Amino acid sequence: MAVRGAVPEVIWARPERTGRGPKPAYSRDDIAAAAVRIADARGLDAVSMRHVAAELGCGTMSLYNYVPRKEDLYELMADAVAAEHDLWEPCGDWRADLLRVARQTRALMHRHPWLPRLMSPVYGFSPHTLRYLEHCLACLEPLAASYGTKLELIAMVNGVVTTYVRNELDSAQRVRALPWSEEEETAVRGAYLARQVASGAYPRMAAAFAEASGPVDLEAVFERALARILDAYEPR
């Protein structure tokens, strides 16, 4: 339900310090760092104004003088993590540079497992994110395409990385919650699947398993997915 009289506001357009008075005790960087520490240790759901205030050692209500809304806090967090991107001098091979970006983004999301939940265009135009996007466009400078197409390509790559990492994290979380070992579950499910495929009811699945019966190389799948996206944007 919309709040009557509310207007959209970008936190980056607000000065950190408003009005007169003593110098603020905390900066946005301090607040973002505290929120990131909480999310890294206890998950995104643990991030609240109360918990961040406790981490900083201040009152909850005083925190609203710096961050008016929880959504603004999320935006500060997304920007703080975006600052961890390594922005190198592009090598001139746009495919190699964009693959490097994708691998780095994947590693970043594993360092901060809550980050995929905040991968939204709403948080895509903070100061460090803009520097990251500018870097990606610099990497794509040799690609003969419009800037709109290049931004679309960056979004596609980020989408694949986010989806892949989210699946990795969800799978790992599920395994941690099992009352038995992952190997035991894999063996039981594998035996069940083998019986179903051998029944003759699924001939195409049987052919697929006969063609590639070994374990799936998830790293190779990740690299192939990225390569196929880049192939689609390769000039003909």
PDB file of N, CA, C and O in Angstrom, residues 39-102:
ATOM      1  N   ALA A  39      25.104  -9.303   7.284  1.00  0.00           N
ATOM      2  CA  ALA A  39      24.589 -10.174   6.220  1.00  0.00           C
ATOM      3  C   ALA A  39      25.543 -11.325   5.938  1.00  0.00           C
ATOM      4  O   ALA A  39      25.111 -12.461   5.720  1.00  0.00           O
ATOM      5  N   ASP A  40      26.848 -11.056   5.944  1.00  0.00           N
ATOM      6  CA  ASP A  40      27.834 -12.114   5.707  1.00  0.00           C
ATOM      7  C   ASP A  40      27.778 -13.179   6.802  1.00  0.00           C
ATOM      8  O   ASP A  40      27.925 -14.372   6.529  1.00  0.00           O
ATOM      9  N   ALA A  41      27.565 -12.744   8.023  1.00  0.00           N
ATOM     10  CA  ALA A  41      27.598 -13.671   9.153  1.00  0.00           C
ATOM     11  C   ALA A  41      26.269 -14.384   9.375  1.00  0.00           C
ATOM     12  O   ALA A  41      26.245 -15.574   9.725  1.00  0.00           O
ATOM     13  N   ARG A  42      25.147 -13.667   9.129  1.00  0.00           N
ATOM     14  CA  ARG A  42      23.844 -14.223   9.542  1.00  0.00           C
ATOM     15  C   ARG A  42      22.790 -14.196   8.461  1.00  0.00           C
ATOM     16  O   ARG A  42      21.655 -14.619   8.691  1.00  0.00           O
ATOM     17  N   GLY A  43      23.134 -13.706   7.272  1.00  0.00           N
ATOM     18  CA  GLY A  43      22.163 -13.677   6.185  1.00  0.00           C
ATOM     19  C   GLY A  43      21.458 -12.347   6.063  1.00  0.00           C
ATOM     20  O   GLY A  43      21.434 -11.537   7.004  1.00  0.00           O
ATOM     21  N   LEU A  44      20.861 -12.121   4.894  1.00  0.00           N
ATOM     22  CA  LEU A  44      20.215 -10.832   4.616  1.00  0.00           C
ATOM     23  C   LEU A  44      19.033 -10.574   5.542  1.00  0.00           C
ATOM     24  O   LEU A  44      18.766  -9.428   5.910  1.00  0.00           O
ATOM     25  N   ASP A  45      18.308 -11.627   5.918  1.00  0.00           N
ATOM     26  CA  ASP A  45      17.144 -11.429   6.775  1.00  0.00           C
ATOM     27  C   ASP A  45      17.514 -10.901   8.155  1.00  0.00           C
ATOM     28  O   ASP A  45      16.658 -10.378   8.875  1.00  0.00           O
ATOM     29  N   ALA A  46      18.771 -11.059   8.526  1.00  0.00           N
ATOM     30  CA  ALA A  46      19.215 -10.553   9.832  1.00  0.00           C
ATOM     31  C   ALA A  46      19.523  -9.067   9.799  1.00  0.00           C
ATOM     32  O   ALA A  46      19.735  -8.446  10.847  1.00  0.00           O
ATOM     33  N   VAL A  47      19.564  -8.483   8.603  1.00  0.00           N
ATOM     34  CA  VAL A  47      19.875  -7.059   8.478  1.00  0.00           C
ATOM     35  C   VAL A  47      18.631  -6.237   8.803  1.00  0.00           C
ATOM     36  O   VAL A  47      17.610  -6.349   8.135  1.00  0.00           O
ATOM     37  N   SER A  48      18.720  -5.460   9.833  1.00  0.00           N
ATOM     38  CA  SER A  48      17.634  -4.561  10.226  1.00  0.00           C
ATOM     39  C   SER A  48      18.253  -3.304  10.783  1.00  0.00           C
ATOM     40  O   SER A  48      19.440  -3.269  11.142  1.00  0.00           O
ATOM     41  N   MET A  49      17.458  -2.261  10.880  1.00  0.00           N
ATOM     42  CA  MET A  49      17.949  -1.014  11.453  1.00  0.00           C
ATOM     43  C   MET A  49      18.425  -1.243  12.891  1.00  0.00           C
ATOM     44  O   MET A  49      19.446  -0.707  13.318  1.00  0.00           O
ATOM     45  N   ARG A  50      17.686  -2.068  13.619  1.00  0.00           N
ATOM     46  CA  ARG A  50      18.046  -2.335  15.017  1.00  0.00           C
ATOM     47  C   ARG A  50      19.383  -3.050  15.113  1.00  0.00           C
ATOM     48  O   ARG A  50      20.234  -2.690  15.935  1.00  0.00           O
ATOM     49  N   HIS A  51      19.576  -4.068  14.261  1.00  0.00           N
ATOM     50  CA  HIS A  51      20.826  -4.826  14.323  1.00  0.00           C
ATOM     51  C   HIS A  51      22.021  -3.999  13.848  1.00  0.00           C
ATOM     52  O   HIS A  51      23.121  -4.109  14.399  1.00  0.00           O
ATOM     53  N   VAL A  52      21.805  -3.188  12.826  1.00  0.00           N
ATOM     54  CA  VAL A  52      22.892  -2.338  12.338  1.00  0.00           C
ATOM     55  C   VAL A  52      23.252  -1.299  13.400  1.00  0.00           C
ATOM     56  O   VAL A  52      24.436  -1.024  13.644  1.00  0.00           O
ATOM     57  N   ALA A  53      22.240  -0.731  14.031  1.00  0.00           N
ATOM     58  CA  ALA A  53      22.499   0.251  15.101  1.00  0.00           C
ATOM     59  C   ALA A  53      23.280  -0.397  16.234  1.00  0.00           C
ATOM     60  O   ALA A  53      24.221   0.196  16.781  1.00  0.00           O
ATOM     61  N   ALA A  54      22.924  -1.632  16.584  1.00  0.00           N
ATOM     62  CA  ALA A  54      23.646  -2.331  17.650  1.00  0.00           C
ATOM     63  C   ALA A  54      25.089  -2.596  17.240  1.00  0.00           C
ATOM     64  O   ALA A  54      26.009  -2.481  18.060  1.00  0.00           O
ATOM     65  N   GLU A  55      25.306  -2.958  15.984  1.00  0.00           N
ATOM     66  CA  GLU A  55      26.666  -3.200  15.479  1.00  0.00           C
ATOM     67  C   GLU A  55      27.509  -1.934  15.570  1.00  0.00           C
ATOM     68  O   GLU A  55      28.710  -1.996  15.864  1.00  0.00           O
ATOM     69  N   LEU A  56      26.872  -0.771  15.337  1.00  0.00           N
ATOM     70  CA  LEU A  56      27.585   0.503  15.375  1.00  0.00           C
ATOM     71  C   LEU A  56      27.657   1.088  16.785  1.00  0.00           C
ATOM     72  O   LEU A  56      28.458   1.998  17.038  1.00  0.00           O
ATOM     73  N   GLY A  57      26.784   0.600  17.664  1.00  0.00           N
ATOM     74  CA  GLY A  57      26.763   1.131  19.014  1.00  0.00           C
ATOM     75  C   GLY A  57      25.992   2.428  19.132  1.00  0.00           C
ATOM     76  O   GLY A  57      26.357   3.304  19.932  1.00  0.00           O
ATOM     77  N   CYS A  58      24.934   2.544  18.351  1.00  0.00           N
ATOM     78  CA  CYS A  58      24.110   3.762  18.424  1.00  0.00           C
ATOM     79  C   CYS A  58      22.641   3.365  18.573  1.00  0.00           C
ATOM     80  O   CYS A  58      22.285   2.194  18.509  1.00  0.00           O
ATOM     81  N   GLY A  59      21.787   4.343  18.787  1.00  0.00           N
ATOM     82  CA  GLY A  59      20.362   4.087  18.915  1.00  0.00           C
ATOM     83  C   GLY A  59      19.725   3.830  17.556  1.00  0.00           C
ATOM     84  O   GLY A  59      20.138   4.401  16.543  1.00  0.00           O
ATOM     85  N   THR A  60      18.703   2.992  17.546  1.00  0.00           N
ATOM     86  CA  THR A  60      18.043   2.652  16.278  1.00  0.00           C
ATOM     87  C   THR A  60      17.463   3.890  15.609  1.00  0.00           C
ATOM     88  O   THR A  60      17.630   4.097  14.399  1.00  0.00           O
ATOM     89  N   MET A  61      16.785   4.741  16.367  1.00  0.00           N
ATOM     90  CA  MET A  61      16.134   5.915  15.767  1.00  0.00           C
ATOM     91  C   MET A  61      17.161   6.883  15.194  1.00  0.00           C
ATOM     92  O   MET A  61      16.899   7.539  14.176  1.00  0.00           O
ATOM     93  N   SER A  62      18.336   6.963  15.816  1.00  0.00           N
ATOM     94  CA  SER A  62      19.349   7.888  15.292  1.00  0.00           C
ATOM     95  C   SER A  62      19.860   7.431  13.932  1.00  0.00           C
ATOM     96  O   SER A  62      20.324   8.242  13.124  1.00  0.00           O
ATOM     97  N   LEU A  63      19.760   6.128  13.651  1.00  0.00           N
ATOM     98  CA  LEU A  63      20.224   5.607  12.361  1.00  0.00           C
ATOM     99  C   LEU A  63      19.370   6.130  11.221  1.00  0.00           C
ATOM    100  O   LEU A  63      19.854   6.298  10.093  1.00  0.00           O
ATOM    101  N   TYR A  64      18.095   6.415  11.505  1.00  0.00           N
ATOM    102  CA  TYR A  64      17.206   6.926  10.454  1.00  0.00           C
ATOM    103  C   TYR A  64      17.617   8.321  10.000  1.00  0.00           C
ATOM    104  O   TYR A  64      17.174   8.778   8.942  1.00  0.00           O
ATOM    105  N   ASN A  65      18.426   9.017  10.788  1.00  0.00           N
ATOM    106  CA  ASN A  65      18.936  10.306  10.338  1.00  0.00           C
ATOM    107  C   ASN A  65      19.910  10.139   9.181  1.00  0.00           C
ATOM    108  O   ASN A  65      20.133  11.071   8.401  1.00  0.00           O
ATOM    109  N   TYR A  66      20.511   8.944   9.076  1.00  0.00           N
ATOM    110  CA  TYR A  66      21.471   8.661   8.009  1.00  0.00           C
ATOM    111  C   TYR A  66      20.821   7.885   6.856  1.00  0.00           C
ATOM    112  O   TYR A  66      21.110   8.130   5.685  1.00  0.00           O
ATOM    113  N   VAL A  67      19.971   6.925   7.222  1.00  0.00           N
ATOM    114  CA  VAL A  67      19.338   6.038   6.236  1.00  0.00           C
ATOM    115  C   VAL A  67      17.834   6.037   6.490  1.00  0.00           C
ATOM    116  O   VAL A  67      17.368   5.408   7.441  1.00  0.00           O
ATOM    117  N   PRO A  68      17.063   6.730   5.656  1.00  0.00           N
ATOM    118  CA  PRO A  68      15.632   6.870   5.939  1.00  0.00           C
ATOM    119  C   PRO A  68      14.841   5.564   5.844  1.00  0.00           C
ATOM    120  O   PRO A  68      13.868   5.375   6.565  1.00  0.00           O
ATOM    121  N   ARG A  69      15.243   4.662   4.958  1.00  0.00           N
ATOM    122  CA  ARG A  69      14.460   3.446   4.730  1.00  0.00           C
ATOM    123  C   ARG A  69      15.377   2.222   4.678  1.00  0.00           C
ATOM    124  O   ARG A  69      16.562   2.337   4.377  1.00  0.00           O
ATOM    125  N   LYS A  70      14.790   1.056   4.929  1.00  0.00           N
ATOM    126  CA  LYS A  70      15.566  -0.184   4.838  1.00  0.00           C
ATOM    127  C   LYS A  70      16.027  -0.416   3.402  1.00  0.00           C
ATOM    128  O   LYS A  70      17.112  -0.952   3.170  1.00  0.00           O
ATOM    129  N   GLU A  71      15.207  -0.026   2.429  1.00  0.00           N
ATOM    130  CA  GLU A  71      15.604  -0.161   1.023  1.00  0.00           C
ATOM    131  C   GLU A  71      16.865   0.645   0.734  1.00  0.00           C
ATOM    132  O   GLU A  71      17.703   0.237  -0.071  1.00  0.00           O
ATOM    133  N   ASP A  72      17.001   1.795   1.385  1.00  0.00           N
ATOM    134  CA  ASP A  72      18.221   2.593   1.227  1.00  0.00           C
ATOM    135  C   ASP A  72      19.418   1.855   1.819  1.00  0.00           C
ATOM    136  O   ASP A  72      20.532   1.920   1.286  1.00  0.00           O
ATOM    137  N   LEU A  73      19.189   1.149   2.914  1.00  0.00           N
ATOM    138  CA  LEU A  73      20.254   0.359   3.529  1.00  0.00           C
ATOM    139  C   LEU A  73      20.730  -0.731   2.574  1.00  0.00           C
ATOM    140  O   LEU A  73      21.935  -0.959   2.404  1.00  0.00           O
ATOM    141  N   TYR A  74      19.780  -1.393   1.916  1.00  0.00           N
ATOM    142  CA  TYR A  74      20.142  -2.405   0.921  1.00  0.00           C
ATOM    143  C   TYR A  74      20.957  -1.787  -0.214  1.00  0.00           C
ATOM    144  O   TYR A  74      21.900  -2.393  -0.715  1.00  0.00           O
ATOM    145  N   GLU A  75      20.578  -0.591  -0.604  1.00  0.00           N
ATOM    146  CA  GLU A  75      21.301   0.067  -1.692  1.00  0.00           C
ATOM    147  C   GLU A  75      22.736   0.394  -1.274  1.00  0.00           C
ATOM    148  O   GLU A  75      23.675   0.247  -2.070  1.00  0.00           O
ATOM    149  N   LEU A  76      22.906   0.821  -0.042  1.00  0.00           N
ATOM    150  CA  LEU A  76      24.253   1.074   0.472  1.00  0.00           C
ATOM    151  C   LEU A  76      25.075  -0.206   0.481  1.00  0.00           C
ATOM    152  O   LEU A  76      26.264  -0.203   0.143  1.00  0.00           O
ATOM    153  N   MET A  77      24.441  -1.314   0.854  1.00  0.00           N
ATOM    154  CA  MET A  77      25.139  -2.603   0.902  1.00  0.00           C
ATOM    155  C   MET A  77      25.571  -3.049  -0.499  1.00  0.00           C
ATOM    156  O   MET A  77      26.705  -3.490  -0.701  1.00  0.00           O
ATOM    157  N   ALA A  78      24.656  -2.945  -1.457  1.00  0.00           N
ATOM    158  CA  ALA A  78      24.971  -3.355  -2.831  1.00  0.00           C
ATOM    159  C   ALA A  78      26.118  -2.517  -3.383  1.00  0.00           C
ATOM    160  O   ALA A  78      27.013  -3.030  -4.073  1.00  0.00           O
ATOM    161  N   ASP A  79      26.123  -1.239  -3.063  1.00  0.00           N
ATOM    162  CA  ASP A  79      27.193  -0.369  -3.549  1.00  0.00           C
ATOM    163  C   ASP A  79      28.518  -0.703  -2.887  1.00  0.00           C
ATOM    164  O   ASP A  79      29.567  -0.718  -3.542  1.00  0.00           O
ATOM    165  N   ALA A  80      28.473  -0.994  -1.579  1.00  0.00           N
ATOM    166  CA  ALA A  80      29.707  -1.326  -0.857  1.00  0.00           C
ATOM    167  C   ALA A  80      30.361  -2.565  -1.438  1.00  0.00           C
ATOM    168  O   ALA A  80      31.580  -2.628  -1.606  1.00  0.00           O
ATOM    169  N   VAL A  81      29.567  -3.562  -1.784  1.00  0.00           N
ATOM    170  CA  VAL A  81      30.110  -4.793  -2.353  1.00  0.00           C
ATOM    171  C   VAL A  81      30.588  -4.559  -3.784  1.00  0.00           C
ATOM    172  O   VAL A  81      31.597  -5.134  -4.221  1.00  0.00           O
ATOM    173  N   ALA A  82      29.890  -3.689  -4.522  1.00  0.00           N
ATOM    174  CA  ALA A  82      30.321  -3.374  -5.889  1.00  0.00           C
ATOM    175  C   ALA A  82      31.718  -2.763  -5.905  1.00  0.00           C
ATOM    176  O   ALA A  82      32.446  -2.880  -6.896  1.00  0.00           O
ATOM    177  N   ALA A  83      32.111  -2.135  -4.798  1.00  0.00           N
ATOM    178  CA  ALA A  83      33.449  -1.538  -4.714  1.00  0.00           C
ATOM    179  C   ALA A  83      34.542  -2.608  -4.720  1.00  0.00           C
ATOM    180  O   ALA A  83      35.711  -2.291  -4.954  1.00  0.00           O
ATOM    181  N   GLU A  84      34.182  -3.866  -4.482  1.00  0.00           N
ATOM    182  CA  GLU A  84      35.171  -4.944  -4.457  1.00  0.00           C
ATOM    183  C   GLU A  84      35.552  -5.424  -5.857  1.00  0.00           C
ATOM    184  O   GLU A  84      36.485  -6.218  -5.997  1.00  0.00           O
ATOM    185  N   HIS A  85      34.842  -4.982  -6.872  1.00  0.00           N
ATOM    186  CA  HIS A  85      35.195  -5.378  -8.238  1.00  0.00           C
ATOM    187  C   HIS A  85      36.584  -4.835  -8.584  1.00  0.00           C
ATOM    188  O   HIS A  85      36.894  -3.669  -8.337  1.00  0.00           O
ATOM    189  N   ASP A  86      37.389  -5.706  -9.161  1.00  0.00           N
ATOM    190  CA  ASP A  86      38.708  -5.303  -9.644  1.00  0.00           C
ATOM    191  C   ASP A  86      38.540  -4.705 -11.035  1.00  0.00           C
ATOM    192  O   ASP A  86      38.107  -5.390 -11.960  1.00  0.00           O
ATOM    193  N   LEU A  87      38.867  -3.434 -11.187  1.00  0.00           N
ATOM    194  CA  LEU A  87      38.709  -2.749 -12.476  1.00  0.00           C
ATOM    195  C   LEU A  87      40.083  -2.622 -13.129  1.00  0.00           C
ATOM    196  O   LEU A  87      40.867  -1.757 -12.784  1.00  0.00           O
ATOM    197  N   TRP A  88      40.351  -3.511 -14.076  1.00  0.00           N
ATOM    198  CA  TRP A  88      41.658  -3.573 -14.711  1.00  0.00           C
ATOM    199  C   TRP A  88      41.649  -2.854 -16.052  1.00  0.00           C
ATOM    200  O   TRP A  88      40.589  -2.470 -16.569  1.00  0.00           O
ATOM    201  N   GLU A  89      42.813  -2.687 -16.625  1.00  0.00           N
ATOM    202  CA  GLU A  89      42.933  -2.107 -17.957  1.00  0.00           C
ATOM    203  C   GLU A  89      42.547  -3.188 -18.968  1.00  0.00           C
ATOM    204  O   GLU A  89      43.168  -4.242 -19.021  1.00  0.00           O
ATOM    205  N   PRO A  90      41.484  -2.959 -19.765  1.00  0.00           N
ATOM    206  CA  PRO A  90      41.047  -3.979 -20.722  1.00  0.00           C
ATOM    207  C   PRO A  90      42.184  -4.423 -21.640  1.00  0.00           C
ATOM    208  O   PRO A  90      43.039  -3.623 -22.026  1.00  0.00           O
ATOM    209  N   CYS A  91      42.178  -5.719 -21.980  1.00  0.00           N
ATOM    210  CA  CYS A  91      43.271  -6.286 -22.772  1.00  0.00           C
ATOM    211  C   CYS A  91      43.068  -6.136 -24.274  1.00  0.00           C
ATOM    212  O   CYS A  91      43.972  -6.432 -25.058  1.00  0.00           O
ATOM    213  N   GLY A  92      41.868  -5.704 -24.687  1.00  0.00           N
ATOM    214  CA  GLY A  92      41.596  -5.569 -26.122  1.00  0.00           C
ATOM    215  C   GLY A  92      40.818  -6.735 -26.694  1.00  0.00           C
ATOM    216  O   GLY A  92      40.315  -6.665 -27.824  1.00  0.00           O
ATOM    217  N   ASP A  93      40.683  -7.817 -25.935  1.00  0.00           N
ATOM    218  CA  ASP A  93      39.876  -8.972 -26.332  1.00  0.00           C
ATOM    219  C   ASP A  93      38.601  -8.925 -25.504  1.00  0.00           C
ATOM    220  O   ASP A  93      38.597  -9.285 -24.336  1.00  0.00           O
ATOM    221  N   TRP A  94      37.502  -8.449 -26.115  1.00  0.00           N
ATOM    222  CA  TRP A  94      36.291  -8.200 -25.331  1.00  0.00           C
ATOM    223  C   TRP A  94      35.721  -9.478 -24.715  1.00  0.00           C
ATOM    224  O   TRP A  94      35.178  -9.445 -23.611  1.00  0.00           O
ATOM    225  N   ARG A  95      35.872 -10.597 -25.408  1.00  0.00           N
ATOM    226  CA  ARG A  95      35.368 -11.854 -24.855  1.00  0.00           C
ATOM    227  C   ARG A  95      36.161 -12.245 -23.600  1.00  0.00           C
ATOM    228  O   ARG A  95      35.580 -12.623 -22.571  1.00  0.00           O
ATOM    229  N   ALA A  96      37.469 -12.166 -23.691  1.00  0.00           N
ATOM    230  CA  ALA A  96      38.308 -12.537 -22.547  1.00  0.00           C
ATOM    231  C   ALA A  96      38.033 -11.629 -21.352  1.00  0.00           C
ATOM    232  O   ALA A  96      37.949 -12.083 -20.202  1.00  0.00           O
ATOM    233  N   ASP A  97      37.880 -10.330 -21.626  1.00  0.00           N
ATOM    234  CA  ASP A  97      37.628  -9.392 -20.532  1.00  0.00           C
ATOM    235  C   ASP A  97      36.265  -9.637 -19.895  1.00  0.00           C
ATOM    236  O   ASP A  97      36.128  -9.597 -18.662  1.00  0.00           O
ATOM    237  N   LEU A  98      35.239  -9.906 -20.710  1.00  0.00           N
ATOM    238  CA  LEU A  98      33.905 -10.106 -20.144  1.00  0.00           C
ATOM    239  C   LEU A  98      33.819 -11.436 -19.392  1.00  0.00           C
ATOM    240  O   LEU A  98      33.121 -11.538 -18.372  1.00  0.00           O
ATOM    241  N   LEU A  99      34.534 -12.439 -19.847  1.00  0.00           N
ATOM    242  CA  LEU A  99      34.602 -13.691 -19.101  1.00  0.00           C
ATOM    243  C   LEU A  99      35.273 -13.470 -17.750  1.00  0.00           C
ATOM    244  O   LEU A  99      34.860 -14.034 -16.726  1.00  0.00           O
ATOM    245  N   ARG A 100      36.301 -12.647 -17.748  1.00  0.00           N
ATOM    246  CA  ARG A 100      36.974 -12.325 -16.485  1.00  0.00           C
ATOM    247  C   ARG A 100      36.020 -11.598 -15.548  1.00  0.00           C
ATOM    248  O   ARG A 100      35.992 -11.876 -14.336  1.00  0.00           O
ATOM    249  N   VAL A 101      35.220 -10.690 -16.086  1.00  0.00           N
ATOM    250  CA  VAL A 101      34.216  -9.984 -15.286  1.00  0.00           C
ATOM    251  C   VAL A 101      33.240 -10.985 -14.676  1.00  0.00           C
ATOM    252  O   VAL A 101      32.912 -10.929 -13.486  1.00  0.00           O
ATOM    253  N   ALA A 102      32.754 -11.923 -15.501  1.00  0.00           N
ATOM    254  CA  ALA A 102      31.767 -12.896 -15.034  1.00  0.00           C
ATOM    255  C   ALA A 102      32.330 -13.782 -13.928  1.00  0.00           C
ATOM    256  O   ALA A 102      31.657 -14.037 -12.911  1.00  0.00           O
TER     257      ALA A 102
END
